[in-house]
Amino acid sequence: MTSVALLLTVLVPLSLAAAFAIRSWRPAIERVAAAAPIPAVWLAVVGGESSLELPSVLLGASWGLDPIGRAFLGFTAFSWLASGLFAQAYFARGSSPVSQPSGRRFHFFFLLTMAGNFGVVLAEDLGSFLLFFTLTSFASYGLITHDRKPASLHAGRIYIVMVVVGELLIFWGILLAAHEAESFRLDALAAGVAESPRKDWIVGSVLAGFGIKLGVMPFHFWLPLAHPAAPTPGSAVLSGAIIKTGLLGWLRFLPLGTAALPEWGMLCGGVGLATAMLGVLLGLPQRHPKAVLAYSSVSQMGLLAVAIGAAMLAPAAWGTIATVLLLYAAHHAVVKTALFLGVGVAAAPLPHVWQRRAVQGGLIVAAFSLAGLPLTSGFVAKSALKDAVAAAESWQGFWLEILPLTSVLTALLMLRYLGLLGLLETPRLLRSASDESCQPLAEDRSQPPSRDFGWPRTWGLLAPWGASALGTVLLFFIWRSQPVGSSKWFALDAVHLSSALWPILLAWALVIGVRVGPPVLRFGWLRGKVPAGDLAVPLATLTRVTSRAGRRQLLAVLAAATASGRRVARRVWRIRARRPWERAVRLLESDFSTGLALGLLALLLLILLAL
Amino acid sequence: MSWSMLLPLLVVASSLVPGCLIFLLREDRVRTRSVLNLAGAVLKVVLVAAMVWGVSQGETFQLSYPLLPGISFGLNAAPFSLLFVTLSAVLWLFTTIYAMGYLKGSPQRSRFFGFFSLCVSATAGIALAANLLTFLIFYEMLTLTTYPLVVHRGTEQALRGGRIYLAYTVLGGAILLLAIAWLQTTAGTLEFVEGGFAGSLAAPQHAALRWIFALLVVGFGIKAALVPLHSWLPQAMVAPAPVSALLHAVAVVKAGAFGIVRVIYDVFGVEFCIELGVTQPLAIAAAITILYGSLRALFQDNLKRRLAFSTISQVSYIVLGAAVLGPTATIGGTVHLVHQGIMKITLFFAAGNLAETLGVQKVSEMDGVGWRMPGTMASFTIAALGMIGLPPMAGFISKWYLASGALEAGQTWVVGVLLASSALNALYFLPILYAAWFHPPRADWPKSADRGRFETRLTLLLPPMATAAATLLAGLFAQLPFSPLDWARFIVAREYPP
């Protein structure tokens, strides 16, 4: 039974995608596409350890479900299911710019990518892993360039270049690993790699190759371009599910737990920490909520790299760290799905005010879950991550102290996201976003409430989003009831609570301080100055510098940069019109979300005191 | 005469006889000609299948006629010969169907199909040749029978391409004749033996053997388009699409590569090649060819020219696989003989469809062509992704075996060459796919032929779809018995006795 489910998990989305070849079937397939992850969900919930040998396929294939695979399948299937259901309502708009053929095209690539994504999780041999990893990577191109706009095509171009570079690195790494291990089975690889004299080559190329997929710096630049370019449900799976295949690659091919790799561990940890910090700093000036979320993904994946680094330093603690990684990945998948779908939900012309309030509340909880809000999955993930880092002896001082800083930064980034969606102030909610350049995707531009927005579509959007937003809270209780990992991670005592809450409160205070304080603190001049995909821009320019026109362009950019530098200096000294305390009072009056958040925190404390 | 002697002869004759009969036919006897063509092609496939079955059961198929003392005309269905003859027989069937659709209504079809059949007979002869002399006879026959096909259109450009082709290949044949005569006087035999026969010669003759090896490689290298002997191939792309398919995938280029592999394995022998130190230079030449071909392909706007440079690069994978020395790399090279054939023939079929149906010949004219001809371009996409080496296409299997074979032989640099080539392949194939599928379709195509119910004539559409399916299946089910990979393993197991 489970072996049939293994096959169906991959073959159902794959054959649905293939059936797109028949023109007259397309509308029907589009309607059932959302049901394609059902075998995967069933397998993740019910299926125990199982395996399926397909000796005649590729290099001799074997698919199965081990504990790591099961965890991955769980959150991956969830993300695909929620996004697939969301897409049904998202693409069903009658007169909106999202037309029918566009929905068809989306669903074709959606199903194809889904098949690849599930396949990667189930693969237990090299051939299948490479096959499905490649399928996922190439099929996602169709999601990214979905609307065929110049910006999306540009994002797609940079994405596909990075995919090919990644494929080459991975091919090289895996080839060496298979040669050293003399086996095509994934479970035999780690042992072979650990004893290989060419260990460093393998570890290096696997880290870099899958690091591209994860968006670890300096390979992150494709991600903030690509993820926002896709339509909302596509962005949700890209950030929620697909980038985790990079993590899966690390888990499958690195000799974690069998060999100590101190140099690689330090490198991985250092790069991860830098990614976690810089990802936020580059994300803050973004003007598109999805770009902010993409940078947040970069930053969160950096934290995963830190945990991987810890595992390389302390192989003995691998058991714990593996659990930490899985918890963190699942948490991030659920929350990122909620946040990306939230971009679409917040923009939809929902007919009732209570629905908008619910969206606002849900998104705030989900956003702060990423920063470790208590009673959410983020709380568990953050405390678990601390344990993972502490496992590396050399990291116990400085690293443990700097970790909460990433939570502060994440909270800041999430406030930026909520601000861009207009969820931090009440009045903004009721009018459409004025700055069009903020939200280049027509379908995600917020629209005034409309009674014509019928209930099927309202709930079609709200239900999958709500499930993922609630998911972060539910995960906390599910994990606690299961006992997953250490009970310390769930401890709701004063010490843990305060250590989880202060980063969020500090970030909030910072934001209010910035709003009240002198305008230079708001870094308004910086907004929009960091283009999404930061490094990709100079890289693309670099190729143009060789031409004469390119050189002229470069000079113009330099001149503009000097001019804007002078403008900034002038602005620092400009005197403000309104007094700070007036602003503070206005802010407290108008800022619905501040009130909501304070209320939530008060409620939380009451619950905890009662427990 | 027993079956085991008759069968190889019948395989050669199954296209030779229809070929000769076709020459006698009047131009308007379309049906008779089609029947003859198809009957010959199907019969050949059946006969080959019978031989494959027989050999897998341990039977031998060979015959030999003495010509002069020590020199004989012989055919022998060795496993490696069967791989090549199967490839050419099956692809010939598809190419015949395709050519019948492609040349519908064009003049001089009797001449075309006559030479077309002779050409395949020559290829079958090359594949089954039991010794170098037989090989040479059929090799020259191939040269002479392909020339009329290359210049079939009779245009100025075609005649020029044909002249260059003839100049190169005749020179190659002459060099080969010299080398073979020298080898005959040195070794006293020309019979292919698994493991080679030259190794038994005494040390003083080794210098001469090195020269002979070099001459043989140059002679075969001209047809295999090894750089710097490759210039004829891009010129020959003026030929009609089915002929290009024949040149690139079924017969000519393959015959050269096949010859080099036979020289290494069945004339000199692996161990003796290492002793002579001749394989490393060959591997380097193949590596240069791979990179050079890919680099040149990047800058071609004419689709068939781009594909021609891609062939130059891909065929050298076969040579590289043989030159790297080691069972796994040899499996990779051998299986690539088949895989490159089915992938490249798909690409040329698709390119021919575009030119014939829409008048599209340049990459820059291909915007949105995928939506106008979905079946053709889907086939093209599968084959192109296979060329890059992406799983589950056949090219992945070749690349995997070549690369792991190189590691096994301790020649890590070869993996670098393969990776660089893959990157270049991606660079020149992905923009085509991008333009075809992701650009808005153009409103007006240079030409619009009658197409019937489908995107183009069925005889043009089905062959590429079939070979694309084969590309997919050969990779996906590589481990099934009688798959190209399985057969390559069977061959290599005999070349590298445990």
Tab-separated table of N, CA and C in Angstrom, chain A residues 324-383:
chain	number	residue	atom	x	y	z
A	324	VAL	N	16.561	19.650	15.145
A	324	VAL	CA	16.450	21.105	15.101
A	324	VAL	C	16.222	21.576	13.669
A	325	LEU	N	17.031	21.026	12.760
A	325	LEU	CA	16.929	21.450	11.365
A	325	LEU	C	15.546	21.144	10.792
A	326	LEU	N	15.053	19.941	11.116
A	326	LEU	CA	13.754	19.566	10.576
A	326	LEU	C	12.653	20.452	11.148
A	327	LEU	N	12.731	20.701	12.470
A	327	LEU	CA	11.729	21.577	13.089
A	327	LEU	C	11.776	22.949	12.441
A	328	TYR	N	12.985	23.446	12.287
A	328	TYR	CA	13.133	24.799	11.758
A	328	TYR	C	12.614	24.879	10.325
A	329	ALA	N	12.954	23.862	9.533
A	329	ALA	CA	12.517	23.868	8.140
A	329	ALA	C	10.998	23.795	8.062
A	330	ALA	N	10.393	22.929	8.875
A	330	ALA	CA	8.940	22.794	8.847
A	330	ALA	C	8.293	24.102	9.273
A	331	HIS	N	8.836	24.678	10.340
A	331	HIS	CA	8.302	25.951	10.828
A	331	HIS	C	8.372	27.019	9.744
A	332	HIS	N	9.531	27.116	9.116
A	332	HIS	CA	9.696	28.151	8.096
A	332	HIS	C	8.777	27.912	6.904
A	333	ALA	N	8.622	26.640	6.531
A	333	ALA	CA	7.767	26.340	5.372
A	333	ALA	C	6.341	26.807	5.632
A	334	VAL	N	5.821	26.464	6.817
A	334	VAL	CA	4.429	26.813	7.114
A	334	VAL	C	4.267	28.327	7.195
A	335	VAL	N	5.199	28.982	7.900
A	335	VAL	CA	5.057	30.419	8.104
A	335	VAL	C	5.252	31.177	6.795
A	336	LYS	N	6.230	30.754	6.015
A	336	LYS	CA	6.463	31.487	4.762
A	336	LYS	C	5.302	31.313	3.799
A	337	THR	N	4.705	30.122	3.809
A	337	THR	CA	3.512	29.943	2.991
A	337	THR	C	2.450	30.935	3.411
A	338	ALA	N	2.231	31.039	4.730
A	338	ALA	CA	1.217	31.965	5.227
A	338	ALA	C	1.552	33.395	4.831
A	339	LEU	N	2.814	33.780	4.973
A	339	LEU	CA	3.181	35.170	4.708
A	339	LEU	C	3.061	35.506	3.222
A	340	PHE	N	3.492	34.586	2.345
A	340	PHE	CA	3.397	34.881	0.915
A	340	PHE	C	1.936	34.904	0.480
A	341	LEU	N	1.175	33.888	0.920
A	341	LEU	CA	-0.241	33.913	0.554
A	341	LEU	C	-0.887	35.159	1.135
A	342	GLY	N	-0.367	35.615	2.274
A	342	GLY	CA	-0.895	36.824	2.914
A	342	GLY	C	-0.800	38.033	2.011
A	343	VAL	N	0.219	38.095	1.178
A	343	VAL	CA	0.343	39.228	0.260
A	343	VAL	C	-0.882	39.283	-0.647
A	344	GLY	N	-1.301	38.103	-1.110
A	344	GLY	CA	-2.479	38.069	-1.971
A	344	GLY	C	-3.758	38.337	-1.201
A	345	VAL	N	-3.839	37.781	0.023
A	345	VAL	CA	-5.068	37.934	0.808
A	345	VAL	C	-5.228	39.392	1.233
A	346	ALA	N	-4.129	40.013	1.651
A	346	ALA	CA	-4.220	41.391	2.127
A	346	ALA	C	-4.626	42.328	1.000
A	347	ALA	N	-4.320	41.951	-0.224
A	347	ALA	CA	-4.641	42.820	-1.353
A	347	ALA	C	-6.048	42.569	-1.885
A	348	ALA	N	-6.627	41.441	-1.524
A	348	ALA	CA	-7.920	41.078	-2.101
A	348	ALA	C	-9.011	42.002	-1.561
A	349	PRO	N	-10.017	42.278	-2.388
A	349	PRO	CA	-11.101	43.155	-1.932
A	349	PRO	C	-12.096	42.388	-1.063
A	350	LEU	N	-11.634	41.950	0.118
A	350	LEU	CA	-12.506	41.150	0.984
A	350	LEU	C	-13.698	41.994	1.420
A	351	PRO	N	-14.901	41.423	1.371
A	351	PRO	CA	-16.090	42.252	1.588
A	351	PRO	C	-16.311	42.701	3.043
A	352	HIS	N	-15.837	41.936	4.009
A	352	HIS	CA	-16.197	42.274	5.392
A	352	HIS	C	-14.995	42.778	6.167
A	353	VAL	N	-15.274	43.723	7.075
A	353	VAL	CA	-14.190	44.294	7.872
A	353	VAL	C	-13.585	43.238	8.782
A	354	TRP	N	-14.427	42.347	9.316
A	354	TRP	CA	-13.876	41.355	10.247
A	354	TRP	C	-12.886	40.433	9.549
A	355	GLN	N	-13.161	40.190	8.258
A	355	GLN	CA	-12.218	39.345	7.515
A	355	GLN	C	-10.878	40.051	7.392
A	356	ARG	N	-10.939	41.352	7.172
A	356	ARG	CA	-9.686	42.098	7.040
A	356	ARG	C	-8.942	42.138	8.369
A	357	ARG	N	-9.707	42.249	9.434
A	357	ARG	CA	-9.086	42.248	10.760
A	357	ARG	C	-8.413	40.896	11.029
A	358	ALA	N	-9.138	39.846	10.618
A	358	ALA	CA	-8.577	38.509	10.846
A	358	ALA	C	-7.286	38.338	10.054
A	359	VAL	N	-7.282	38.853	8.831
A	359	VAL	CA	-6.077	38.778	8.011
A	359	VAL	C	-4.946	39.519	8.695
A	360	GLN	N	-5.291	40.702	9.203
A	360	GLN	CA	-4.280	41.511	9.855
A	360	GLN	C	-3.703	40.779	11.067
A	361	GLY	N	-4.616	40.270	11.911
A	361	GLY	CA	-4.157	39.577	13.112
A	361	GLY	C	-3.335	38.349	12.752
A	362	GLY	N	-3.855	37.579	11.821
A	362	GLY	CA	-3.168	36.343	11.444
A	362	GLY	C	-1.791	36.607	10.884
A	363	LEU	N	-1.683	37.638	10.068
A	363	LEU	CA	-0.392	37.933	9.467
A	363	LEU	C	0.602	38.441	10.510
A	364	ILE	N	0.081	39.186	11.476
A	364	ILE	CA	0.990	39.681	12.521
A	364	ILE	C	1.535	38.500	13.323
A	365	VAL	N	0.653	37.577	13.673
A	365	VAL	CA	1.117	36.399	14.424
A	365	VAL	C	2.131	35.601	13.595
A	366	ALA	N	1.783	35.384	12.317
A	366	ALA	CA	2.687	34.603	11.475
A	366	ALA	C	4.023	35.300	11.326
A	367	ALA	N	3.977	36.625	11.132
A	367	ALA	CA	5.217	37.367	10.933
A	367	ALA	C	6.104	37.267	12.164
A	368	PHE	N	5.511	37.420	13.329
A	368	PHE	CA	6.356	37.377	14.525
A	368	PHE	C	6.717	35.958	14.925
A	369	SER	N	5.970	35.013	14.403
A	369	SER	CA	6.381	33.627	14.617
A	369	SER	C	7.789	33.419	14.076
A	370	LEU	N	8.083	34.101	12.978
A	370	LEU	CA	9.406	33.978	12.377
A	370	LEU	C	10.483	34.521	13.311
A	371	ALA	N	10.093	35.461	14.166
A	371	ALA	CA	11.053	36.016	15.118
A	371	ALA	C	11.005	35.290	16.454
A	372	GLY	N	10.165	34.256	16.575
A	372	GLY	CA	10.147	33.449	17.788
A	372	GLY	C	9.053	33.784	18.769
A	373	LEU	N	7.904	34.214	18.272
A	373	LEU	CA	6.780	34.540	19.155
A	373	LEU	C	6.354	33.302	19.956
A	374	PRO	N	6.159	33.440	21.285
A	374	PRO	CA	5.736	32.283	22.078
A	374	PRO	C	4.402	31.720	21.609
A	375	LEU	N	4.206	30.451	21.862
A	375	LEU	CA	3.018	29.698	21.471
A	375	LEU	C	2.924	29.488	19.961
A	376	THR	N	3.995	29.798	19.247
A	376	THR	CA	4.010	29.472	17.817
A	376	THR	C	5.202	28.555	17.545
A	377	SER	N	5.208	28.027	16.316
A	377	SER	CA	6.295	27.119	15.957
A	377	SER	C	7.650	27.822	16.023
A	378	GLY	N	7.626	29.132	15.774
A	378	GLY	CA	8.878	29.879	15.793
A	378	GLY	C	9.545	29.860	17.157
A	379	PHE	N	8.739	29.845	18.198
A	379	PHE	CA	9.277	29.804	19.570
A	379	PHE	C	10.103	28.535	19.753
A	380	VAL	N	9.530	27.423	19.337
A	380	VAL	CA	10.235	26.140	19.454
A	380	VAL	C	11.498	26.151	18.595
A	381	ALA	N	11.313	26.642	17.344
A	381	ALA	CA	12.434	26.598	16.407
A	381	ALA	C	13.599	27.423	16.922
A	382	LYS	N	13.287	28.583	17.500
A	382	LYS	CA	14.366	29.452	17.971
A	382	LYS	C	15.087	28.834	19.165
A	383	SER	N	14.316	28.283	20.123
A	383	SER	CA	15.022	27.697	21.272
A	383	SER	C	15.807	26.469	20.847
